[in-house]
Amino acid sequence: MMNIPMHRFKYTRLSKDQVTQKLAATAAGPKSASPLSGALAGKSLKIVTDGGPVLNYTFKSANRLTLAEGSASAVEAAYGALELQQMVFFSHMVPGTLKGFNVFVDLKSQLVTVFEVWFAGGKDPSGQELDDREVQRQIWFGYVDVAGKKAPEKRHHFTNRLEGTGMYWKQDTGIETIDLYPSIVSSNFIEVTRHADDLSYCSPSDYILVNDNLVIYDRTECEFSGTMTLYLIDLFTETQVGMRLGFNEKDELEYYMYRGKGKVVGQLTSLAPFDEHGKSVNLTMGGAPAKGAKSAPAGPPPKGQRTVYRPGRTFKNMTPEEVQRAAEKSTVTFTGDPNAPQQQAGMMGGHLLPFSELLIGKKFTLRYDNEGPGWEYEVLDIYNLQWRKEGTGSWQKETYRAFEADEKLVFFGHIVTGSNPVACRRIALDLTNGLTTAILSQMGTEYYGNEVSYRAVFGAAEMAGINAPRYVRHCFTDELVGRGFTRTYSDQMTSMHLYTTAHSSSWTIYTANQTLGMQWCAPAIYVKLRDGVYIFNLVEEACNGAETCIIENEKTRRAIGFGFSGGERGVSFGLIGAISRDLGGYDIQHYLDLKAKGV
Amino acid sequence: MTSNHGNLETVGGRQPDGGRRSFIRKAGAALSVVAASAAAGFSRTSAPNEGSDQLDLLKRRVGNLEDAENVRRLHRAYESSLDRGRYEEVVSLFADDAEVVYGGSLFRGSEEVQRLYCNQFAAGRTGKKIEPAPGFEPDPSDLEPVVEVAADRRTASGRFPFSMQVGEPMAGDSSLVALARLHGEGIVRRWERGSCTLSCVKTDAGWKIRRLEYHTTLKADYRPGHVRV
């Protein structure tokens, strides 16, 4: 079981030669715990694809075939095949090369979808260097050419029919995963049995509709091991046949086929137009052109193109010293005119709540458990307070902002002036019972200087008019696991946030027509403050290192809080305000408890 | 353009502007007016020299109309290329010593014009021609382009209304923005309406834009739902 999270694991940069050597084992064909199918043995298929190769197959037996690509000479390879409903799925690598084919043949319609796969992809169309271990893919749609028979006009095609669906899967290998499909170009997966931590990850994905109940799905663990998982789902029977190809964290080749049994665990509501069927993926691949770039050439996209978020390569990691120097030059707190905060809050704060006056004039002491901090506070006005360590003499003044996140539940935050590394506090203080939770953050982790580290501490307040409990506390919660919400930060920016596990979350960007597109994920914590009111805290680990610390109020469907981030421009402690919509969710928490891991 | 015009002709029945410039509105209408007046002139005159003068005048007028139409074509090519995001094509419509005034900045010379369109416009997806913002429909009279051709037919100027979608890349290094930009978004959009004035010069390669200036009279928030594609 892997106990280093994938986003922290240093996968070996396997060279092309190393990949070639390791692929030699594919000469025996894919392994499979379930019996492989002999449905193709003795048959020949000529597969014609649109704009792609013509594949002339002769299946000599249940595990040997010959392939002639177009007019090229035939090569012999080992293969494996599995059947599901009217589909036969077979997979093989091409000996002596770094490529292979995974072919879904619809015996009823004679339609075919081919996943050509290869390693050592070189550079992507934007010039990004790809890891040689990362599986590349090109999808070809086509048909089985039958002599004397007219070619079918229809094809399998991309689809959004799976957008929002989630499934639990158990392979015949015993491996369990939860695969969530909230996007048309990406997916979330949770390794229930392979990983020690319940974290979700995102991978670029494809969704292809065969018919109403059969969908082909793939994902490639880009930025991680580069492994591809490819399977056909039968939604009627909640079963799958699949293939996994790549190199795991031990750099061992994984090339096997499998059967799986699953369950639909829920559905997120799609906000796409009703006449949008997702037959084509209408993303502007690669985003805005780079400086000096010419307009994209007309014609089909480059072979293997897919949209991949690669934060590990694009964000600059800084040392703690570099971050501190940047912070000394610029530490921005609650930007702009305090009398016009909403205007100045920018893209992430277009839906702020008014600043709360509930703390003005109040004096209180916050004590946190387990030898946590104890602070005395005096709140001077709506923007300023002072604090000191309990029992010490000197006060430190800070600019703060406070919101009433729920009835008499105040969420306030301030930076800790003079701290090195730069630190900040976000404090939820329940004025009805004195319970308090503080999220304490500072610049820097053991990995790099501009990644925020944080911890939650629980305690109680001592203040006039409140008798706080001695044992009852706010606590971590899994109540939100599986839930999906939109967050509209401003009219220009709405994202979808999926609370994938009690320790992680993903976020997905809407395309122009509100189809869900690109996504990424990170570890997170959830703290229950009251029924329907939670702290959500997430740091974009191994990414830009930024922290989002908000209170989500399910009743008002408002998210309010603070963002904390650092980089070359300095350190920023800003405001976040969003309105949300509840998209539904997945019933998955019961797959994630300790029993599921055999503990 | 202002000092070396020599004689200028009035075409299309409009009065000359201070006696120095001729304004041309819709080419088709103007042509028919020119043809009508020329025919009337022939029927009214009898002296041989007068006939020759009228022919010269007619030739000049037709030449002016051709030039005006070419300037309009140049502007249409500019808008069309801008609309389709073909920024390299946009740049090719400018003279080497061209100037563009946009957003309060002056971009002078080929290199800077290239930078404006191929970097700034491209990054912001600026230039998509759209319908006027709902509730901010312009007066129909403001929509008529106006073109003026100098008598020597070497230069011309024009004023064209525009309504376009302007985009600016979202600031910051938020992963939300980074992800949005991967699918071609991450742009803050707004509507702008106003007029675009062109000074053009006739070169060996045809008419080119020597100076282009945007005069924005209206900005409005963008609402995707209101866009008619």
Tab-separated table of C-alpha atoms in Angstrom, chain B residues 16-131:
chain	number	residue	atom	x	y	z
B	16	PRO	CA	-18.075	69.747	-48.936
B	17	ASP	CA	-16.615	69.898	-45.444
B	18	GLY	CA	-15.154	73.417	-45.348
B	19	GLY	CA	-14.537	73.131	-49.068
B	20	ARG	CA	-11.599	70.747	-48.572
B	21	ARG	CA	-12.969	67.242	-48.141
B	22	SER	CA	-15.583	65.044	-49.683
B	23	PHE	CA	-17.548	62.559	-47.640
B	24	ILE	CA	-18.825	59.391	-49.139
B	25	ARG	CA	-21.561	57.378	-47.650
B	26	LYS	CA	-22.924	54.143	-49.036
B	27	ALA	CA	-21.056	53.391	-52.215
B	28	GLY	CA	-23.978	51.972	-54.180
B	29	ALA	CA	-26.183	54.982	-53.540
B	30	ALA	CA	-23.336	57.365	-54.208
B	31	LEU	CA	-22.518	55.722	-57.515
B	32	SER	CA	-26.061	56.005	-58.741
B	33	VAL	CA	-26.169	59.669	-57.734
B	34	VAL	CA	-22.918	60.320	-59.542
B	35	ALA	CA	-24.180	58.583	-62.660
B	36	ALA	CA	-27.435	60.537	-62.577
B	37	SER	CA	-25.767	63.905	-62.163
B	38	ALA	CA	-23.264	63.136	-64.884
B	39	ALA	CA	-26.029	62.249	-67.320
B	40	ALA	CA	-27.924	65.379	-66.418
B	41	GLY	CA	-24.769	67.436	-66.945
B	42	PHE	CA	-24.264	66.055	-70.435
B	43	SER	CA	-27.826	66.821	-71.386
B	44	ARG	CA	-27.512	70.390	-70.181
B	45	THR	CA	-24.172	71.323	-71.776
B	46	SER	CA	-23.193	71.878	-75.360
B	47	ALA	CA	-19.674	73.423	-75.526
B	48	PRO	CA	-16.939	70.887	-76.559
B	49	ASN	CA	-14.556	71.850	-73.736
B	50	GLU	CA	-17.293	71.540	-71.184
B	51	GLY	CA	-17.873	67.935	-72.278
B	52	SER	CA	-14.229	67.123	-71.806
B	53	ASP	CA	-14.215	68.752	-68.342
B	54	GLN	CA	-17.279	66.811	-67.373
B	55	LEU	CA	-15.606	63.592	-68.432
B	56	ASP	CA	-12.549	64.411	-66.329
B	57	LEU	CA	-14.776	65.279	-63.434
B	58	LEU	CA	-16.647	62.020	-63.828
B	59	LYS	CA	-13.410	60.077	-63.989
B	60	ARG	CA	-12.207	61.723	-60.797
B	61	ARG	CA	-15.489	61.023	-59.111
B	62	VAL	CA	-15.471	57.382	-60.121
B	63	GLY	CA	-11.847	57.120	-59.009
B	64	ASN	CA	-12.793	58.603	-55.673
B	65	LEU	CA	-15.603	56.120	-55.306
B	66	GLU	CA	-13.270	53.240	-56.078
B	67	ASP	CA	-10.795	54.488	-53.499
B	68	ALA	CA	-13.525	54.932	-50.917
B	69	GLU	CA	-14.740	51.424	-51.542
B	70	ASN	CA	-11.200	50.101	-51.199
B	71	VAL	CA	-10.840	51.869	-47.868
B	72	ARG	CA	-14.089	50.327	-46.745
B	73	ARG	CA	-12.818	46.944	-47.896
B	74	LEU	CA	-9.658	47.527	-45.935
B	75	HIS	CA	-11.700	48.231	-42.846
B	76	ARG	CA	-13.872	45.190	-43.455
B	77	ALA	CA	-10.762	43.051	-43.772
B	78	TYR	CA	-9.477	44.542	-40.544
B	79	GLU	CA	-12.695	43.811	-38.664
B	80	SER	CA	-13.040	40.361	-40.154
B	81	SER	CA	-9.506	39.330	-39.245
B	82	LEU	CA	-9.875	40.806	-35.785
B	83	ASP	CA	-13.170	39.025	-35.317
B	84	ARG	CA	-11.611	35.691	-36.232
B	85	GLY	CA	-8.567	36.189	-34.113
B	86	ARG	CA	-6.265	36.281	-37.133
B	87	TYR	CA	-3.986	38.853	-35.623
B	88	GLU	CA	-1.104	38.317	-38.051
B	89	GLU	CA	-3.487	39.201	-40.863
B	90	VAL	CA	-4.563	42.279	-38.965
B	91	VAL	CA	-0.991	43.471	-38.707
B	92	SER	CA	-0.442	42.969	-42.439
B	93	LEU	CA	-3.095	45.629	-43.134
B	94	PHE	CA	-0.975	48.375	-41.612
B	95	ALA	CA	1.663	50.534	-43.237
B	96	ASP	CA	5.183	50.217	-41.878
B	97	ASP	CA	5.001	53.561	-40.113
B	98	ALA	CA	1.507	52.994	-38.755
B	99	GLU	CA	0.219	54.151	-35.402
B	100	VAL	CA	-2.579	52.695	-33.317
B	101	VAL	CA	-4.207	54.427	-30.379
B	102	TYR	CA	-5.896	51.916	-28.130
B	103	GLY	CA	-6.792	52.008	-24.472
B	104	GLY	CA	-5.050	55.311	-24.012
B	105	SER	CA	-1.733	54.025	-25.356
B	106	LEU	CA	0.004	54.808	-28.620
B	107	PHE	CA	1.557	51.921	-30.530
B	108	ARG	CA	3.922	53.269	-33.162
B	109	GLY	CA	5.615	51.318	-35.935
B	110	SER	CA	5.346	47.755	-37.162
B	111	GLU	CA	6.865	46.181	-34.092
B	112	GLU	CA	4.576	47.878	-31.633
B	113	VAL	CA	1.491	47.319	-33.770
B	114	GLN	CA	2.463	43.646	-33.916
B	115	ARG	CA	2.820	43.609	-30.131
B	116	LEU	CA	-0.608	45.159	-29.639
B	117	TYR	CA	-2.468	42.697	-31.817
B	118	CYS	CA	-0.465	39.486	-31.584
B	119	ASN	CA	0.271	39.712	-27.876
B	120	GLN	CA	-2.235	41.915	-26.141
B	121	PHE	CA	-5.300	41.350	-28.281
B	122	ALA	CA	-4.559	37.649	-28.676
B	123	ALA	CA	-4.072	37.101	-24.959
B	124	GLY	CA	-7.304	38.836	-24.124
B	125	ARG	CA	-9.371	37.467	-26.977
B	126	THR	CA	-10.142	41.059	-27.825
B	127	GLY	CA	-11.779	41.918	-31.057
B	128	LYS	CA	-14.809	39.669	-31.231
B	129	LYS	CA	-17.413	41.759	-32.970
B	130	ILE	CA	-20.691	41.427	-31.191
B	131	GLU	CA	-24.105	42.942	-31.113
